[in-house]
Amino acid sequence: METLALIELLDRDGLPQQSIRVTQWPVRIGRGIDCDVVLDDPHVAAHHATLVARADGVHVEAAPSLNGVHLGRARIASGSAALLPGALLRMGATRLRVRLAGEVLPPEQALPEEHVGANRRVVRLGALAVVAAVWAGFSQWVWSVPGQSGSEAMVVYLGAPIALAVWCSLWALGSKLFQHQFAFWPHLEAALFWPLLAMVVAAFGGQLAFALSAPWVAKTGHVLALIALAMLLWRHLAIVLPQRRRAFAIVIAAMVVVGGGLDLAEKVRHQQPLVGDLYLGTISLPGLRLVKPVSADAFVQSAAPLEKALTGWAKAPGGDELPGEGSDED
């Protein structure tokens, strides 16, 4: 028999759970055993709704019920409404989609990156793991305390991989909950790439700022590092709920803008540097410096305009000079 339509029962993620072929109209939907589509839902009436074919298309007729029928966001308590292509119906706690014969299907969607390119992922993960291990080892060597035992250093060195595994496992549980797959490796790739990018940008930004004597480069590095961490959060959420990635991007961008604005306002109120530290915190090898050093006299002359401001800040709150300053007393 010819298939006139397809009724899909959807799960909580909007994926088809069951498909029912429609070979004739009308189609009665409800909990009653005499219905054409029987729903095992206590929030649905025995005869909840009927799909009928009319000259202008297929309509849904809502029968008297406690919870009614929802077509999209509109509630149909009684009467009927025409079904548009791909219309979503909700009866009780059950969601349905009606696909009519001849309906134009949306184009095929590409699989998310985490479902394809397994070989490429292995190569990327291996490269990221090597870079992360080398970077962590170098940082541990730089910040190690003289006299620190090797076992203490090893505990610190191995603590990061353990924390990373726990972090990715928690996100993978979220993927299992919403996408029905334990996507540990995609989360691990994101957790390696974006923090590494943030650290590399911050580190090389400081080196470049020292080489060019341009503190704004280091401050730009701090901003880019913050953006990289925001991208890490977005990537994790996009793997868990790929259909909501655009909404997540908007929310995270709004959080960055609003939070950054509040932070800038607080720093202005306390007369603190807007971004980064007051002074350049990276002192590298003299041979890496590309600009010509400034003489002491030139530096003192360029700092002269600060004298008035510093003199004002040196005053006591009442406007008097600090004790021992500008006084002839011993």
Tab-separated table of C-alpha atoms in Angstrom:
chain	number	residue	atom	x	y	z
A	1	MET	CA	0.000	0.000	0.000
A	2	GLU	CA	1.086	3.516	-0.728
A	3	THR	CA	2.684	5.387	2.158
A	4	LEU	CA	0.841	8.665	2.634
A	5	ALA	CA	2.824	9.917	5.598
A	6	LEU	CA	5.203	8.879	8.318
A	7	ILE	CA	4.588	9.570	12.008
A	8	GLU	CA	7.815	9.651	14.005
A	9	LEU	CA	7.864	9.382	17.787
A	10	LEU	CA	10.791	11.469	18.997
A	11	ASP	CA	13.007	11.003	22.032
A	12	ARG	CA	14.102	13.825	24.330
A	13	ASP	CA	16.927	14.773	21.933
A	14	GLY	CA	14.574	15.083	18.955
A	15	LEU	CA	15.757	11.861	17.319
A	16	PRO	CA	13.222	9.386	15.854
A	17	GLN	CA	12.502	6.617	18.337
A	18	GLN	CA	9.791	4.852	16.348
A	19	SER	CA	8.314	5.361	12.871
A	20	ILE	CA	4.726	4.491	11.932
A	21	ARG	CA	3.602	4.341	8.303
A	22	VAL	CA	0.302	5.972	7.404
A	23	THR	CA	-1.555	4.222	4.557
A	24	GLN	CA	-4.990	5.808	5.004
A	25	TRP	CA	-6.698	8.778	6.618
A	26	PRO	CA	-7.916	9.566	9.229
A	27	VAL	CA	-5.386	8.512	11.873
A	28	ARG	CA	-6.537	8.405	15.499
A	29	ILE	CA	-3.901	8.969	18.163
A	30	GLY	CA	-4.288	8.222	21.846
A	31	ARG	CA	-3.883	5.690	24.613
A	32	GLY	CA	-6.884	3.614	23.607
A	33	ILE	CA	-6.200	0.218	22.088
A	34	ASP	CA	-8.557	1.011	19.207
A	35	CYS	CA	-6.380	3.979	18.105
A	36	ASP	CA	-4.246	3.759	14.965
A	37	VAL	CA	-1.247	5.154	16.882
A	38	VAL	CA	-1.216	3.948	20.495
A	39	LEU	CA	0.869	6.075	22.874
A	40	ASP	CA	2.092	4.640	26.163
A	41	ASP	CA	1.862	7.967	27.953
A	42	PRO	CA	-0.269	8.522	31.077
A	43	HIS	CA	-0.622	12.208	30.154
A	44	VAL	CA	-2.481	11.320	26.933
A	45	ALA	CA	-6.238	10.741	26.749
A	46	ALA	CA	-7.763	7.543	25.373
A	47	HIS	CA	-8.634	9.390	22.147
A	48	HIS	CA	-6.397	12.440	22.146
A	49	ALA	CA	-6.285	13.688	18.537
A	50	THR	CA	-7.023	12.751	14.946
A	51	LEU	CA	-5.125	13.483	11.746
A	52	VAL	CA	-7.461	14.075	8.796
A	53	ALA	CA	-6.812	14.838	5.135
A	54	ARG	CA	-8.674	17.790	3.642
A	55	ALA	CA	-8.548	19.664	0.381
A	56	ASP	CA	-6.037	22.168	1.761
A	57	GLY	CA	-3.793	19.556	3.419
A	58	VAL	CA	-3.582	17.456	6.548
A	59	HIS	CA	-5.103	18.833	9.758
A	60	VAL	CA	-4.856	17.786	13.386
A	61	GLU	CA	-8.117	17.744	15.304
A	62	ALA	CA	-7.776	17.902	19.076
A	63	ALA	CA	-10.249	15.790	21.030
A	64	PRO	CA	-11.364	16.859	24.515
A	65	SER	CA	-8.450	16.203	26.875
A	66	LEU	CA	-6.841	17.587	29.990
A	67	ASN	CA	-3.486	18.510	28.418
A	68	GLY	CA	-4.568	19.332	24.865
A	69	VAL	CA	-2.391	19.203	21.754
A	70	HIS	CA	0.613	21.449	21.092
A	71	LEU	CA	1.483	22.288	17.501
A	72	GLY	CA	4.882	23.897	17.697
A	73	ARG	CA	4.483	26.443	20.502
A	74	ALA	CA	0.736	26.904	20.048
A	75	ARG	CA	-1.725	24.941	22.182
A	76	ILE	CA	-4.808	23.484	20.529
A	77	ALA	CA	-7.342	22.866	23.268
A	78	SER	CA	-10.140	22.143	20.793
A	79	GLY	CA	-10.813	22.499	17.080
A	80	SER	CA	-8.226	21.818	14.360
A	81	ALA	CA	-5.091	23.270	12.784
A	82	ALA	CA	-3.269	22.645	9.514
A	83	LEU	CA	0.040	20.787	9.613
A	84	LEU	CA	2.993	22.463	7.945
A	85	PRO	CA	5.891	20.409	6.522
A	86	GLY	CA	7.958	18.941	9.333
A	87	ALA	CA	5.405	19.984	11.950
A	88	LEU	CA	6.095	18.938	15.539
A	89	LEU	CA	3.220	17.804	17.730
A	90	ARG	CA	3.223	17.270	21.467
A	91	MET	CA	0.565	15.201	23.165
A	92	GLY	CA	1.119	14.856	26.864
A	93	ALA	CA	4.843	14.147	27.312
A	94	THR	CA	5.165	12.585	23.836
A	95	ARG	CA	6.536	14.470	20.836
A	96	LEU	CA	5.668	13.482	17.294
A	97	ARG	CA	6.714	14.639	13.846
A	98	VAL	CA	4.504	14.133	10.808
A	99	ARG	CA	6.294	13.726	7.471
A	100	LEU	CA	3.959	13.858	4.493
A	101	ALA	CA	4.548	12.104	1.177
A	102	GLY	CA	6.257	14.391	-1.323
A	103	GLU	CA	7.569	16.654	1.390
A	104	VAL	CA	10.918	18.216	0.486
A	105	LEU	CA	13.580	16.895	2.825
A	106	PRO	CA	16.265	19.167	4.254
A	107	PRO	CA	19.751	18.635	2.801
A	108	GLU	CA	21.997	15.958	4.245
A	109	GLN	CA	24.056	17.221	7.154
A	110	ALA	CA	27.722	16.479	7.568
A	111	LEU	CA	28.707	14.374	10.545
A	112	PRO	CA	30.310	16.294	13.397
A	113	GLU	CA	34.080	16.180	13.300
A	114	GLU	CA	34.185	13.896	16.341
A	115	HIS	CA	32.492	11.105	14.341
A	116	VAL	CA	34.862	11.071	11.361
A	117	GLY	CA	38.573	11.014	10.687
A	118	ALA	CA	39.601	8.560	13.410
A	119	ASN	CA	43.104	8.236	11.964
A	120	ARG	CA	43.592	11.985	11.848
A	121	ARG	CA	42.363	12.253	15.422
A	122	VAL	CA	44.937	9.714	16.591
A	123	VAL	CA	47.718	11.740	14.953
A	124	ARG	CA	46.439	15.023	16.410
A	125	LEU	CA	46.009	13.544	19.864
A	126	GLY	CA	49.511	12.074	19.772
A	127	ALA	CA	51.035	15.384	18.700
A	128	LEU	CA	49.084	17.330	21.328
A	129	ALA	CA	50.052	14.836	24.042
A	130	VAL	CA	53.756	15.147	23.162
A	131	VAL	CA	53.620	18.944	23.134
A	132	ALA	CA	51.712	18.986	26.433
A	133	ALA	CA	54.193	16.605	28.071
A	134	VAL	CA	57.209	18.635	26.900
A	135	TRP	CA	55.601	21.907	27.939
A	136	ALA	CA	54.642	20.558	31.378
A	137	GLY	CA	58.121	19.132	31.879
A	138	PHE	CA	59.779	22.415	30.923
A	139	SER	CA	57.471	24.389	33.216
A	140	GLN	CA	58.161	21.968	36.046
A	141	TRP	CA	61.903	22.399	35.515
A	142	VAL	CA	61.668	26.201	35.426
A	143	TRP	CA	59.524	26.487	38.541
A	144	SER	CA	61.155	23.689	40.521
A	145	VAL	CA	62.469	24.580	43.964
A	146	PRO	CA	66.149	23.843	44.629
A	147	GLY	CA	66.454	20.711	46.726
A	148	GLN	CA	63.041	19.361	45.704
A	149	SER	CA	63.035	15.572	45.526
A	150	GLY	CA	62.298	13.748	42.306
A	151	SER	CA	59.263	12.004	43.795
A	152	GLU	CA	57.665	15.349	44.702
A	153	ALA	CA	58.310	16.681	41.227
A	154	MET	CA	56.846	13.501	39.695
A	155	VAL	CA	53.660	13.838	41.753
A	156	VAL	CA	53.193	17.376	40.468
A	157	TYR	CA	54.023	16.289	36.909
A	158	LEU	CA	51.534	13.400	36.931
A	159	GLY	CA	48.816	15.373	38.670
A	160	ALA	CA	47.894	17.264	35.495
A	161	PRO	CA	47.201	14.138	33.357
A	162	ILE	CA	45.052	12.643	36.125
A	163	ALA	CA	43.052	15.857	36.485
A	164	LEU	CA	42.730	16.042	32.698
A	165	ALA	CA	41.394	12.467	32.520
A	166	VAL	CA	38.815	13.173	35.225
A	167	TRP	CA	37.774	16.426	33.506
A	168	CYS	CA	37.285	14.744	30.118
A	169	SER	CA	35.494	11.762	31.672
A	170	LEU	CA	32.911	14.064	33.256
A	171	TRP	CA	32.276	15.785	29.934
A	172	ALA	CA	32.116	12.382	28.210
A	173	LEU	CA	29.409	11.349	30.675
A	174	GLY	CA	27.446	14.377	29.495
A	175	SER	CA	27.890	13.199	25.891
A	176	LYS	CA	26.698	9.748	26.942
A	177	LEU	CA	23.633	11.282	28.553
A	178	PHE	CA	22.603	13.479	25.620
A	179	GLN	CA	24.247	11.851	22.558
A	180	HIS	CA	24.287	8.219	23.735
A	181	GLN	CA	28.035	7.862	23.198
A	182	PHE	CA	31.014	8.186	25.531
A	183	ALA	CA	32.942	10.808	23.523
A	184	PHE	CA	36.071	10.828	25.674
A	185	TRP	CA	38.612	11.358	22.872
A	186	PRO	CA	36.966	14.430	21.294
A	187	HIS	CA	36.769	16.026	24.744
A	188	LEU	CA	40.413	15.121	25.392
A	189	GLU	CA	41.482	16.717	22.117
A	190	ALA	CA	39.659	19.938	23.031
A	191	ALA	CA	41.065	19.905	26.570
A	192	LEU	CA	44.603	19.565	25.200
A	193	PHE	CA	44.424	21.985	22.292
A	194	TRP	CA	42.801	25.115	23.737
A	195	PRO	CA	44.675	25.314	27.090
A	196	LEU	CA	47.949	24.657	25.248
A	197	LEU	CA	47.107	27.422	22.798
A	198	ALA	CA	46.311	29.777	25.689
A	199	MET	CA	49.617	29.033	27.439
A	200	VAL	CA	51.685	29.291	24.261
A	201	VAL	CA	50.053	32.594	23.268
A	202	ALA	CA	50.598	34.056	26.745
A	203	ALA	CA	54.228	32.867	26.903
A	204	PHE	CA	55.265	33.979	23.422
A	205	GLY	CA	53.322	37.214	23.829
A	206	GLY	CA	55.569	38.073	26.778
A	207	GLN	CA	58.721	37.137	24.851
A	208	LEU	CA	57.679	39.208	21.853
A	209	ALA	CA	56.765	42.153	24.082
A	210	PHE	CA	60.256	42.036	25.616
A	211	ALA	CA	61.928	41.775	22.214
A	212	LEU	CA	60.022	44.763	20.824
A	213	SER	CA	59.744	46.691	24.113
A	214	ALA	CA	55.977	46.774	23.500
A	215	PRO	CA	53.986	45.851	26.637
A	216	TRP	CA	50.726	45.978	24.656
A	217	VAL	CA	51.770	42.759	22.885
A	218	ALA	CA	51.804	40.904	26.221
A	219	LYS	CA	48.436	42.422	27.121
A	220	THR	CA	47.028	41.235	23.793
A	221	GLY	CA	48.370	37.786	24.612
A	222	HIS	CA	46.385	37.803	27.882
A	223	VAL	CA	43.183	38.650	25.989
A	224	LEU	CA	43.772	35.922	23.393
A	225	ALA	CA	44.448	33.404	26.164
A	226	LEU	CA	41.101	34.279	27.759
A	227	ILE	CA	39.358	33.823	24.404
A	228	ALA	CA	41.041	30.425	24.012
A	229	LEU	CA	39.676	29.288	27.386
A	230	ALA	CA	36.198	30.490	26.372
A	231	MET	CA	36.571	28.439	23.182
A	232	LEU	CA	37.440	25.405	25.323
A	233	LEU	CA	34.143	25.698	27.196
A	234	TRP	CA	32.222	26.196	23.935
A	235	ARG	CA	33.879	23.171	22.339
A	236	HIS	CA	32.971	20.906	25.253
A	237	LEU	CA	29.356	22.068	25.174
A	238	ALA	CA	29.192	21.726	21.373
A	239	ILE	CA	30.307	18.085	21.626
A	240	VAL	CA	27.669	17.349	24.262
A	241	LEU	CA	24.848	19.137	22.394
A	242	PRO	CA	25.941	19.857	18.801
A	243	GLN	CA	22.480	21.103	17.831
A	244	ARG	CA	22.827	23.923	20.376
A	245	ARG	CA	26.328	25.083	19.471
A	246	ARG	CA	25.154	28.434	18.092
A	247	ALA	CA	23.188	29.199	21.257
A	248	PHE	CA	26.185	28.217	23.373
A	249	ALA	CA	28.423	30.520	21.319
A	250	ILE	CA	26.082	33.466	21.901
A	251	VAL	CA	25.807	32.802	25.649
A	252	ILE	CA	29.569	32.376	26.141
A	253	ALA	CA	30.359	35.469	24.059
A	254	ALA	CA	27.869	37.462	26.147
A	255	MET	CA	29.476	36.153	29.354
A	256	VAL	CA	32.936	37.170	28.123
A	257	VAL	CA	31.769	40.642	27.093
A	258	VAL	CA	29.752	41.323	30.250
A	259	GLY	CA	32.315	39.771	32.595
A	260	GLY	CA	35.161	41.589	30.844
A	261	GLY	CA	33.288	44.883	31.071
A	262	LEU	CA	32.644	44.457	34.792
A	263	ASP	CA	36.289	43.525	35.356
A	264	LEU	CA	37.485	46.603	33.438
A	265	ALA	CA	35.138	48.854	35.420
A	266	GLU	CA	36.455	47.416	38.695
A	267	LYS	CA	40.061	47.953	37.606
A	268	VAL	CA	39.327	51.536	36.573
A	269	ARG	CA	37.745	52.171	39.973
A	270	HIS	CA	40.859	50.877	41.740
A	271	GLN	CA	43.237	52.573	39.253
A	272	GLN	CA	44.725	49.259	38.169
A	273	PRO	CA	46.050	48.283	34.713
A	274	LEU	CA	43.129	47.297	32.504
A	275	VAL	CA	44.863	44.206	31.113
A	276	GLY	CA	47.793	42.278	32.522
A	277	ASP	CA	50.354	43.546	35.005
A	278	LEU	CA	51.569	47.085	35.560
A	279	TYR	CA	55.068	46.205	34.380
A	280	LEU	CA	56.319	43.777	31.767
A	281	GLY	CA	56.866	40.524	33.648
A	282	THR	CA	59.060	38.775	31.062
A	283	ILE	CA	62.810	39.346	31.062
A	284	SER	CA	64.415	37.204	28.388
A	285	LEU	CA	67.951	36.895	27.017
A	286	PRO	CA	69.454	40.271	26.013
A	287	GLY	CA	70.331	38.832	22.612
A	288	LEU	CA	66.618	38.399	21.841
A	289	ARG	CA	65.907	42.093	22.274
A	290	LEU	CA	65.340	43.681	18.857
A	291	VAL	CA	64.896	47.358	19.772
A	292	LYS	CA	67.649	49.736	20.769
A	293	PRO	CA	67.969	50.201	24.568
A	294	VAL	CA	66.876	53.563	25.988
A	295	SER	CA	69.531	55.529	27.859
A	296	ALA	CA	69.029	56.389	31.522
A	297	ASP	CA	68.774	60.129	30.774
A	298	ALA	CA	66.141	59.538	28.092
A	299	PHE	CA	64.173	57.330	30.479
A	300	VAL	CA	64.248	59.939	33.253
A	301	GLN	CA	63.169	62.634	30.821
A	302	SER	CA	60.248	60.520	29.522
A	303	ALA	CA	59.166	59.828	33.110
A	304	ALA	CA	59.118	63.514	34.064
A	305	PRO	CA	55.357	63.970	33.384
A	306	LEU	CA	54.710	61.360	36.090
A	307	GLU	CA	56.241	63.556	38.780
A	308	LYS	CA	53.117	65.627	39.333
A	309	ALA	CA	50.842	62.593	39.537
A	310	LEU	CA	53.176	60.719	41.864
A	311	THR	CA	53.504	63.761	44.088
A	312	GLY	CA	49.726	63.927	44.390
A	313	TRP	CA	49.473	60.240	45.251
A	314	ALA	CA	52.155	60.689	47.934
A	315	LYS	CA	49.949	63.113	49.836
A	316	ALA	CA	48.068	61.942	52.910
A	317	PRO	CA	44.241	61.652	52.619
A	318	GLY	CA	43.814	65.065	54.264
A	319	GLY	CA	46.023	66.721	51.691
A	320	ASP	CA	49.036	67.067	53.998
A	321	GLU	CA	52.388	65.667	53.105
A	322	LEU	CA	53.419	62.341	54.543
A	323	PRO	CA	55.388	62.488	57.819
A	324	GLY	CA	59.053	63.192	57.233
A	325	GLU	CA	58.403	64.627	53.749
A	326	GLY	CA	58.861	68.317	53.054
A	327	SER	CA	59.488	69.056	56.751
A	328	ASP	CA	62.493	70.382	58.608
A	329	GLU	CA	61.797	68.186	61.606
A	330	ASP	CA	64.256	65.367	62.338
